[in-house]
């Protein structure tokens, strides 16, 4: 039964995207913060249990980044809708993920199977985005997080999103070219 735990946690995280988005749109920031923290805990636990117990699956490996991307996309789009972040911030964050997913699909169709692993920059990007979302929700509940902090964190989110997105594009373009060269 434990072998299904990592995938169950990932599925739970995937299912939390809708209530999280609705809570943000309805300005229920305290509950949204709790749901976001629960999603973060499931993210940490699914990886930990998969590694610790050795319960890896192709399904889980594919579902985990989908759950992460869906949560981030829903959260940033809802933040933009209620004007907690400018639309260009949500567009860059969501656009980065859509470019990566589109690139992966193109690579699969045009080049071949993808042996995908998140890069260090991508992991940093996810951490920064999650921390930003938690901070932005917390800022709606307490005056201790001022506009300057939010503005600085927004700049950091934009910078790491662009840099990590470009890293993926460059890395996978090189891999595609190497696989297209004669002899490969």
mmCIF file of C-alpha atoms in Angstrom:
data_model
loop_
_atom_site.group_PDB
_atom_site.id
_atom_site.type_symbol
_atom_site.label_atom_id
_atom_site.label_comp_id
_atom_site.label_asym_id
_atom_site.label_seq_id
_atom_site.Cartn_x
_atom_site.Cartn_y
_atom_site.Cartn_z
ATOM 1 C CA UNK A 1 0.000 0.000 0.000
ATOM 2 C CA UNK A 2 2.874 2.389 0.775
ATOM 3 C CA UNK A 3 4.127 2.117 -2.793
ATOM 4 C CA UNK A 4 1.135 4.225 -3.907
ATOM 5 C CA UNK A 5 1.780 6.969 -1.346
ATOM 6 C CA UNK A 6 4.025 9.198 -3.524
ATOM 7 C CA UNK A 7 1.522 9.166 -6.417
ATOM 8 C CA UNK A 8 -1.396 9.717 -4.029
ATOM 9 C CA UNK A 9 0.358 12.771 -2.571
ATOM 10 C CA UNK A 10 1.086 14.108 -6.055
ATOM 11 C CA UNK A 11 -2.537 13.547 -7.092
ATOM 12 C CA UNK A 12 -3.709 15.378 -3.964
ATOM 13 C CA UNK A 13 -1.443 18.310 -4.883
ATOM 14 C CA UNK A 14 -2.906 18.323 -8.377
ATOM 15 C CA UNK A 15 -6.431 18.378 -6.957
ATOM 16 C CA UNK A 16 -5.585 21.271 -4.611
ATOM 17 C CA UNK A 17 -5.085 23.661 -7.560
ATOM 18 C CA UNK A 18 -8.805 24.341 -8.028
ATOM 19 C CA UNK A 19 -9.690 25.128 -4.398
ATOM 20 C CA UNK A 20 -6.519 27.195 -4.046
ATOM 21 C CA UNK A 21 -7.453 29.271 -7.086
ATOM 22 C CA UNK A 22 -11.036 29.732 -5.928
ATOM 23 C CA UNK A 23 -9.941 30.798 -2.448
ATOM 24 C CA UNK A 24 -7.565 33.384 -3.904
ATOM 25 C CA UNK A 25 -10.262 34.743 -6.241
ATOM 26 C CA UNK A 26 -12.659 35.017 -3.294
ATOM 27 C CA UNK A 27 -10.005 36.783 -1.168
ATOM 28 C CA UNK A 28 -9.959 34.008 1.441
ATOM 29 C CA UNK A 29 -6.225 34.421 1.937
ATOM 30 C CA UNK A 30 -5.826 32.616 5.259
ATOM 31 C CA UNK A 31 -7.427 29.425 3.965
ATOM 32 C CA UNK A 32 -5.590 29.800 0.638
ATOM 33 C CA UNK A 33 -2.337 30.041 2.573
ATOM 34 C CA UNK A 34 -3.150 26.813 4.433
ATOM 35 C CA UNK A 35 -4.050 25.030 1.188
ATOM 36 C CA UNK A 36 -0.821 26.326 -0.382
ATOM 37 C CA UNK A 37 1.195 25.088 2.570
ATOM 38 C CA UNK A 38 -0.539 21.704 2.357
ATOM 39 C CA UNK A 39 0.370 21.542 -1.331
ATOM 40 C CA UNK A 40 3.980 22.355 -0.457
ATOM 41 C CA UNK A 41 4.043 19.647 2.192
ATOM 42 C CA UNK A 42 2.668 17.066 -0.254
ATOM 43 C CA UNK A 43 5.369 18.101 -2.746
ATOM 44 C CA UNK A 44 8.107 17.539 -0.188
ATOM 45 C CA UNK A 45 6.576 14.303 1.103
ATOM 46 C CA UNK A 46 5.993 12.708 -2.297
ATOM 47 C CA UNK A 47 9.628 13.215 -3.258
ATOM 48 C CA UNK A 48 10.874 12.084 0.131
ATOM 49 C CA UNK A 49 8.746 8.941 0.215
ATOM 50 C CA UNK A 50 9.597 8.027 -3.372
ATOM 51 C CA UNK A 51 13.336 8.360 -2.679
ATOM 52 C CA UNK A 52 13.332 6.923 0.824
ATOM 53 C CA UNK A 53 11.108 3.966 0.075
ATOM 54 C CA UNK A 54 12.277 3.479 -3.514
ATOM 55 C CA UNK A 55 8.771 3.770 -4.950
ATOM 56 C CA UNK A 56 9.441 5.463 -8.268
ATOM 57 C CA UNK A 57 7.061 5.160 -11.179
ATOM 58 C CA UNK A 58 6.893 6.599 -14.678
ATOM 59 C CA UNK A 59 3.420 7.878 -13.841
ATOM 60 C CA UNK A 60 4.668 9.697 -10.744
ATOM 61 C CA UNK A 61 7.676 11.099 -12.591
ATOM 62 C CA UNK A 62 5.347 12.562 -15.225
ATOM 63 C CA UNK A 63 2.616 13.689 -12.826
ATOM 64 C CA UNK A 64 4.859 15.511 -10.326
ATOM 65 C CA UNK A 65 5.960 18.373 -12.625
ATOM 66 C CA UNK A 66 2.415 18.631 -14.020
ATOM 67 C CA UNK A 67 1.057 19.133 -10.496
ATOM 68 C CA UNK A 68 3.748 21.722 -9.732
ATOM 69 C CA UNK A 69 3.162 23.650 -12.954
ATOM 70 C CA UNK A 70 -0.619 23.567 -12.606
ATOM 71 C CA UNK A 71 -0.488 24.897 -9.043
ATOM 72 C CA UNK A 72 1.901 27.703 -9.992
ATOM 73 C CA UNK A 73 -0.038 28.642 -13.131
ATOM 74 C CA UNK A 74 -3.403 28.706 -11.347
ATOM 75 C CA UNK A 75 -1.966 30.701 -8.448
ATOM 76 C CA UNK A 76 -0.263 33.342 -10.590
ATOM 77 C CA UNK A 77 -3.252 33.713 -12.910
ATOM 78 C CA UNK A 78 -5.557 34.174 -9.904
ATOM 79 C CA UNK A 79 -3.124 36.658 -8.340
ATOM 80 C CA UNK A 80 -3.184 38.651 -11.584
ATOM 81 C CA UNK A 81 -6.968 38.456 -11.833
ATOM 82 C CA UNK A 82 -7.392 40.084 -8.413
ATOM 83 C CA UNK A 83 -4.482 42.468 -9.075
ATOM 84 C CA UNK A 84 -2.047 41.158 -6.467
ATOM 85 C CA UNK A 85 0.525 40.912 -9.265
ATOM 86 C CA UNK A 86 0.594 42.642 -12.633
ATOM 87 C CA UNK A 87 -0.554 40.574 -15.609
ATOM 88 C CA UNK A 88 2.913 40.688 -17.157
ATOM 89 C CA UNK A 89 4.283 38.782 -14.132
ATOM 90 C CA UNK A 90 1.680 36.023 -14.525
ATOM 91 C CA UNK A 91 2.289 35.983 -18.287
ATOM 92 C CA UNK A 92 6.035 35.492 -17.865
ATOM 93 C CA UNK A 93 5.647 32.775 -15.208
ATOM 94 C CA UNK A 94 2.946 30.894 -17.123
ATOM 95 C CA UNK A 95 4.619 31.546 -20.486
ATOM 96 C CA UNK A 96 7.873 30.006 -19.263
ATOM 97 C CA UNK A 97 6.090 26.800 -18.316
ATOM 98 C CA UNK A 98 4.112 26.688 -21.555
ATOM 99 C CA UNK A 99 7.308 27.163 -23.587
ATOM 100 C CA UNK A 100 9.006 24.332 -21.682
ATOM 101 C CA UNK A 101 6.044 21.977 -22.122
ATOM 102 C CA UNK A 102 5.679 22.900 -25.816
ATOM 103 C CA UNK A 103 9.395 22.411 -26.335
ATOM 104 C CA UNK A 104 9.263 19.001 -24.664
ATOM 105 C CA UNK A 105 6.366 17.939 -26.895
ATOM 106 C CA UNK A 106 8.189 19.163 -30.013
ATOM 107 C CA UNK A 107 11.359 17.376 -28.923
ATOM 108 C CA UNK A 108 9.397 14.155 -28.387
ATOM 109 C CA UNK A 109 7.738 14.370 -31.806
ATOM 110 C CA UNK A 110 10.717 15.587 -33.828
ATOM 111 C CA UNK A 111 13.706 14.061 -32.061
ATOM 112 C CA UNK A 112 12.669 11.181 -29.830
ATOM 113 C CA UNK A 113 12.170 10.124 -26.236
ATOM 114 C CA UNK A 114 12.867 12.646 -23.516
ATOM 115 C CA UNK A 115 14.966 11.669 -20.542
ATOM 116 C CA UNK A 116 13.941 14.631 -18.493
ATOM 117 C CA UNK A 117 15.286 15.773 -15.174
ATOM 118 C CA UNK A 118 14.719 19.150 -13.588
ATOM 119 C CA UNK A 119 17.770 21.387 -13.691
ATOM 120 C CA UNK A 120 19.185 23.104 -10.633
ATOM 121 C CA UNK A 121 17.915 26.428 -12.016
ATOM 122 C CA UNK A 122 14.453 24.958 -12.465
ATOM 123 C CA UNK A 123 14.397 23.733 -8.883
ATOM 124 C CA UNK A 124 15.492 27.183 -7.699
ATOM 125 C CA UNK A 125 12.772 28.713 -9.884
ATOM 126 C CA UNK A 126 10.114 26.502 -8.304
ATOM 127 C CA UNK A 127 11.354 27.274 -4.788
ATOM 128 C CA UNK A 128 11.379 31.026 -5.477
ATOM 129 C CA UNK A 129 7.882 30.908 -6.963
ATOM 130 C CA UNK A 130 6.479 28.881 -4.075
ATOM 131 C CA UNK A 131 8.075 31.188 -1.501
ATOM 132 C CA UNK A 132 6.746 34.193 -3.408
ATOM 133 C CA UNK A 133 3.198 32.795 -3.434
ATOM 134 C CA UNK A 134 3.303 32.023 0.288
ATOM 135 C CA UNK A 135 4.767 35.470 1.020
ATOM 136 C CA UNK A 136 2.155 37.230 -1.121
ATOM 137 C CA UNK A 137 -0.688 35.402 0.619
ATOM 138 C CA UNK A 138 0.856 36.120 4.021
ATOM 139 C CA UNK A 139 1.217 39.795 3.051
ATOM 140 C CA UNK A 140 -2.555 39.964 2.665
ATOM 141 C CA UNK A 141 -2.887 38.864 6.308
ATOM 142 C CA UNK A 142 -0.204 40.948 7.990
ATOM 143 C CA UNK A 143 1.254 44.420 7.483
ATOM 144 C CA UNK A 144 4.725 43.104 8.366
ATOM 145 C CA UNK A 145 5.406 42.306 4.705
ATOM 146 C CA UNK A 146 5.624 45.667 3.003
ATOM 147 C CA UNK A 147 5.284 46.666 -0.652
ATOM 148 C CA UNK A 148 9.067 47.006 -1.039
ATOM 149 C CA UNK A 149 9.563 43.361 -0.062
ATOM 150 C CA UNK A 150 6.878 42.266 -2.496
ATOM 151 C CA UNK A 151 8.384 44.414 -5.248
ATOM 152 C CA UNK A 152 11.863 42.968 -4.680
ATOM 153 C CA UNK A 153 10.500 39.424 -4.599
ATOM 154 C CA UNK A 154 8.582 40.078 -7.819
ATOM 155 C CA UNK A 155 11.811 41.130 -9.545
ATOM 156 C CA UNK A 156 13.480 37.949 -8.293
ATOM 157 C CA UNK A 157 10.587 35.802 -9.584
ATOM 158 C CA UNK A 158 10.829 37.446 -13.010
ATOM 159 C CA UNK A 159 14.616 37.128 -13.222
ATOM 160 C CA UNK A 160 14.781 33.461 -12.251
ATOM 161 C CA UNK A 161 11.808 32.591 -14.499
ATOM 162 C CA UNK A 162 13.493 34.157 -17.530
ATOM 163 C CA UNK A 163 16.959 32.748 -16.779
ATOM 164 C CA UNK A 164 15.707 29.209 -16.034
ATOM 165 C CA UNK A 165 13.415 29.284 -19.073
ATOM 166 C CA UNK A 166 16.291 30.315 -21.329
ATOM 167 C CA UNK A 167 18.442 27.603 -19.762
ATOM 168 C CA UNK A 168 15.880 24.977 -20.785
ATOM 169 C CA UNK A 169 15.590 26.354 -24.315
ATOM 170 C CA UNK A 170 19.370 26.434 -24.833
ATOM 171 C CA UNK A 171 19.998 23.028 -23.225
ATOM 172 C CA UNK A 172 17.284 21.200 -25.138
ATOM 173 C CA UNK A 173 18.079 22.947 -28.424
ATOM 174 C CA UNK A 174 21.655 21.696 -28.080
ATOM 175 C CA UNK A 175 20.447 18.182 -27.293
ATOM 176 C CA UNK A 176 18.152 18.235 -30.323
ATOM 177 C CA UNK A 177 21.021 19.359 -32.580
ATOM 178 C CA UNK A 178 23.347 16.689 -31.162
ATOM 179 C CA UNK A 179 20.728 13.983 -31.785
ATOM 180 C CA UNK A 180 20.202 15.200 -35.354
ATOM 181 C CA UNK A 181 23.907 15.042 -36.263
ATOM 182 C CA UNK A 182 25.018 12.080 -38.380
ATOM 183 C CA UNK A 183 26.164 9.136 -36.295
ATOM 184 C CA UNK A 184 23.672 9.708 -33.474
#
